[in-house]
Short mmCIF file of C-alpha atoms and ligand atoms in Angstrom, two decimals:
data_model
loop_
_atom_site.label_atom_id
_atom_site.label_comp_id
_atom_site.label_asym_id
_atom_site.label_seq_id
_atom_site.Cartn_x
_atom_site.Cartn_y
_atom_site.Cartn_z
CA UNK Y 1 -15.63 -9.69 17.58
CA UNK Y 2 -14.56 -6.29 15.76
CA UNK Y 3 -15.29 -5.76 11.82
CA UNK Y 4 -13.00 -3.02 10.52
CA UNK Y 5 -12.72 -2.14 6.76
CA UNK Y 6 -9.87 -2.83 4.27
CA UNK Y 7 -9.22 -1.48 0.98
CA UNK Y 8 -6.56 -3.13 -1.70
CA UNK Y 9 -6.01 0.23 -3.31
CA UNK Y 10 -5.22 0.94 -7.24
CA UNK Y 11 -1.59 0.06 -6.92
CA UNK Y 12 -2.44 -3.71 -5.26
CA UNK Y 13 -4.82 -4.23 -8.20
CA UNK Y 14 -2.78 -3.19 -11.28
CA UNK Y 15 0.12 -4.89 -9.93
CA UNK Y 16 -1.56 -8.43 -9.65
CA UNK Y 17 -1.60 -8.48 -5.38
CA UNK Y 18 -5.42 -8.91 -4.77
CA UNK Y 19 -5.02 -12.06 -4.28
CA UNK Y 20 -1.50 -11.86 -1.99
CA UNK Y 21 -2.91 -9.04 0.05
CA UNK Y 22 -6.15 -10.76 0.53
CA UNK Y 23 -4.26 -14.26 1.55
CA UNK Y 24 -1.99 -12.21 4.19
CA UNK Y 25 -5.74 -11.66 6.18
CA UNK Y 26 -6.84 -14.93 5.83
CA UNK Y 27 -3.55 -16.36 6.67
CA UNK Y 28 -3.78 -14.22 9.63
CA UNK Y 29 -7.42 -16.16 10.45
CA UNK Y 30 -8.86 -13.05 10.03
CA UNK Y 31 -12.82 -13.68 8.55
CA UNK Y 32 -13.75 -12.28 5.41
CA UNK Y 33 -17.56 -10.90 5.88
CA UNK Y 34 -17.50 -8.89 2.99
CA UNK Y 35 -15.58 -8.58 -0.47
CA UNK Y 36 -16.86 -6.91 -3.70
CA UNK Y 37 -14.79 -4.68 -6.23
CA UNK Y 38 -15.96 -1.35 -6.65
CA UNK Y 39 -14.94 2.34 -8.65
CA UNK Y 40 -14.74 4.69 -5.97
CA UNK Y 41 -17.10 7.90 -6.87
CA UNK Y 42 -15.72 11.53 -5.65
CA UNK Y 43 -18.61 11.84 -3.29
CA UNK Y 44 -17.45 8.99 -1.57
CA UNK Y 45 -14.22 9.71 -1.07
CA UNK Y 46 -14.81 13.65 -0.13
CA UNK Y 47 -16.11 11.10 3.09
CA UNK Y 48 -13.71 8.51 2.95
CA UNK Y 49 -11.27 10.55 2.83
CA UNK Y 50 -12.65 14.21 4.58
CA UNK Y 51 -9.99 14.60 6.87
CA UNK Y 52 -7.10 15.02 4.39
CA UNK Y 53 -9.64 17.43 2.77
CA UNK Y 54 -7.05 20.53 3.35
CA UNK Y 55 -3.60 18.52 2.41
CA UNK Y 56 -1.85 19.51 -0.54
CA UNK Y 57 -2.00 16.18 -1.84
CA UNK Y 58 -5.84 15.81 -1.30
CA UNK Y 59 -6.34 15.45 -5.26
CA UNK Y 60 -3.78 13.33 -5.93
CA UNK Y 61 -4.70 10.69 -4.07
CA UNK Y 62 -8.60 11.17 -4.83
CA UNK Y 63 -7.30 10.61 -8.34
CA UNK Y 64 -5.48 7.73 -7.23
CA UNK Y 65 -7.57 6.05 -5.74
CA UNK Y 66 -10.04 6.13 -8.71
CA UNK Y 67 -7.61 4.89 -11.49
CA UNK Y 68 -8.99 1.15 -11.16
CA UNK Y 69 -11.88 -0.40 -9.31
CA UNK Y 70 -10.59 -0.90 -5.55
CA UNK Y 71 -11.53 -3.96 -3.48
CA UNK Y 72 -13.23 -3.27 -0.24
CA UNK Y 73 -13.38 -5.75 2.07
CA UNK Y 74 -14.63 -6.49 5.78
CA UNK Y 75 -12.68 -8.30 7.54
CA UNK Y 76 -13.52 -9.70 11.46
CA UNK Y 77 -11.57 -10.92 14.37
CA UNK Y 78 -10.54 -10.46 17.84
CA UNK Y 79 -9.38 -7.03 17.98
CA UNK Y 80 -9.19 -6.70 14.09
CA UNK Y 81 -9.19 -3.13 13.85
CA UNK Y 82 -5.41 -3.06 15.39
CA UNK Y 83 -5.02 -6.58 14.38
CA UNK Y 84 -5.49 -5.53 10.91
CA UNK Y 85 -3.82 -1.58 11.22
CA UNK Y 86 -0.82 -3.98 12.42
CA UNK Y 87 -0.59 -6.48 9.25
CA UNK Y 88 -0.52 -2.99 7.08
CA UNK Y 89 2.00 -1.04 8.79
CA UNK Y 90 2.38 2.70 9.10
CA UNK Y 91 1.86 5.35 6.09
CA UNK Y 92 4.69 5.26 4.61
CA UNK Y 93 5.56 2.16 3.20
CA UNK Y 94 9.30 3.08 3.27
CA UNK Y 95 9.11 3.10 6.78
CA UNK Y 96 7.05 0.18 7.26
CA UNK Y 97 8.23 -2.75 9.07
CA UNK Y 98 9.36 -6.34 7.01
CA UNK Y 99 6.50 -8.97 8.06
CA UNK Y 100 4.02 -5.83 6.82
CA UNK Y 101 1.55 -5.12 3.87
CA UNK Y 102 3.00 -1.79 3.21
CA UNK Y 103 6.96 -3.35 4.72
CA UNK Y 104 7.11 -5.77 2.05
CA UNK Y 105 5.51 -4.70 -0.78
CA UNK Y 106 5.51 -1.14 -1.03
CA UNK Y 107 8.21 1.97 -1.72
CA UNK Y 108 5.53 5.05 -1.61
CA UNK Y 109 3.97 7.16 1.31
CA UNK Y 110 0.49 7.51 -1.69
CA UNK Y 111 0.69 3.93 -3.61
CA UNK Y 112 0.74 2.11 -0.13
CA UNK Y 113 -1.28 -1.08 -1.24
CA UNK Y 114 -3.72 -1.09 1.42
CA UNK Y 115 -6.33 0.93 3.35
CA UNK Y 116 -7.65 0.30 7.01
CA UNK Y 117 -9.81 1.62 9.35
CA UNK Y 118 -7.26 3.27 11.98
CA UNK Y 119 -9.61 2.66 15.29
CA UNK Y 120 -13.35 1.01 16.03
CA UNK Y 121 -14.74 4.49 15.96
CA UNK Y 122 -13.70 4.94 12.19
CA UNK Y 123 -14.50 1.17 11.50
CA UNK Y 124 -17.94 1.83 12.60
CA UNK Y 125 -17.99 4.41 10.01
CA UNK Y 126 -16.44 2.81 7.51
CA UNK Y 127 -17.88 -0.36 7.09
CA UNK Y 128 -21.70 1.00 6.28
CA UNK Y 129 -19.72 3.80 4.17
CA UNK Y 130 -19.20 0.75 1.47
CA UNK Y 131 -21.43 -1.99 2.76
CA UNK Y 132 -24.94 -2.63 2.77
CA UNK Y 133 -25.93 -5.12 5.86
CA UNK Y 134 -26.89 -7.62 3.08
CA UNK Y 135 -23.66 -7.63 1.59
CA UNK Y 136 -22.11 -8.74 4.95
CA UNK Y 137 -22.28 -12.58 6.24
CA UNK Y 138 -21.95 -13.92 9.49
CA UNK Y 139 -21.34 -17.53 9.16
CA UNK Y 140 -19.44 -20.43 11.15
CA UNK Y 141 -15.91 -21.40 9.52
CA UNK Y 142 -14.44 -24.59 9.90
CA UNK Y 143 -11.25 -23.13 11.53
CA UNK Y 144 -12.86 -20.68 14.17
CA UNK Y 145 -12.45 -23.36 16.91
CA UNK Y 146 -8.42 -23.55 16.37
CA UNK Y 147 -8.28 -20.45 15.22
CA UNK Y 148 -9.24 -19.18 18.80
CA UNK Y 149 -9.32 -20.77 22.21
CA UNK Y 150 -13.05 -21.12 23.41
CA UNK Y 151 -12.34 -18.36 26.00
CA UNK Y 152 -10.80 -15.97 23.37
CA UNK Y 153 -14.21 -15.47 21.25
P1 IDP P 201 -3.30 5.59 6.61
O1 IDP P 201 -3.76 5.06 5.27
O2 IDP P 201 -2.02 4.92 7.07
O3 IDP P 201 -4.38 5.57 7.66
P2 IDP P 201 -3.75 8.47 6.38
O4 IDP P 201 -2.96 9.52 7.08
O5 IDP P 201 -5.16 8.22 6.82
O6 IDP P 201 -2.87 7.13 6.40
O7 IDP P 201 -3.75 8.87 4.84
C1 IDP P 201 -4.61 8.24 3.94
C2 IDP P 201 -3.84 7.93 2.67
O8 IDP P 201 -3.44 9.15 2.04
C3 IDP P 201 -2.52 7.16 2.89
O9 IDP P 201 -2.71 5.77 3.01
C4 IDP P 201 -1.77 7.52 1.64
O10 IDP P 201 -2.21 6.74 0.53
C5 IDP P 201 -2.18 8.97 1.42
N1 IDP P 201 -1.22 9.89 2.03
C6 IDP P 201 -1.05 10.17 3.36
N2 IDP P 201 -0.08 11.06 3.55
C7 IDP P 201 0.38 11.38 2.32
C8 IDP P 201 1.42 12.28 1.84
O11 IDP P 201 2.09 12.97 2.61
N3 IDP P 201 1.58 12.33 0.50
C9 IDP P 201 0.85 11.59 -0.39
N4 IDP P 201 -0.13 10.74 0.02
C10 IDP P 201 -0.35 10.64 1.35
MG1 MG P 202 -6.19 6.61 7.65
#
């Protein structure tokens, strides 16, 4: 099982879709192992987001992402990190494919609902980056077993 990190960004929460986005994970059978609201801080996203650090929109969407509390969430699965990456669709929400996050919701490359940790590597990063190991659960769900075939877990 892979945990990878989601965050329903500014945009999702002021326009009433925390609930919506969430339900298109859990929908998906995706596992929720972590879900708190927080207000971003500028230290943490100089990390979160360090390697936009020399784009020309770099501020903007620091500012963004601190004009309401996000929700971060962990989310596991089979192969979530692409799983995941896939339900979002690409940057640009224009662009992004109906059946998506960011396809059916969205009209901006910036206010794009949704972030996700784009491979394991990152994920492993991320997660910690907003989650302490008691604020993540590992617990049986009802569904797993037709959720999954008993070979795929
Ligand atoms: P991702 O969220 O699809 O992984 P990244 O390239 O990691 O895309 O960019 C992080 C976030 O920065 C995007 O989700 C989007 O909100 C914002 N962003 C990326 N490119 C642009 C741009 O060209 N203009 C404005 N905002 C951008
Ligand atoms: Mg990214």
């Amino acid at each position: 099982m892979e945990r990878t990190l989601v965050l329903i960004k500014p945009d999702a929460v002021q326009r009433g879709m925390i609930g919506l986005v969430t339900g298109r994970f859990e929908s998906k059978g995706l596992k929720v192992a972590g879900l708190k609201m927080m207000q971003l801080t500028d230290g943490l996203l100089n990390e979160h987001y360090g390697h936009l650090s020399d784009k020309p929109f770099f501020p903007r969407i620091k500012s963004f992402m601190q004009e309401t509390p996000v929700v971060a969430m962990c989310l596991e699965g089979v192969d979530a990190v692409d799983v995941v990456r896939g339900l979002c669709g690409v940057t640009n929400a224009r662009q992004a494919s109906p059946g998506t996050i960011r396809g059916d919701f969205g009209m901006s490359v910036q206010c794009n609902l949704v972030h996700a940790s784009d491979s394991l590597e990152t994920a492993r990063a991320e997660v910690p980056r907003f989650f302490s190991d008691a604020e993540l659960f590992t617990y049986a769900k009802a569904d797993d077993p037709v959720v999954y075939a008993d070979d795929e877990r």
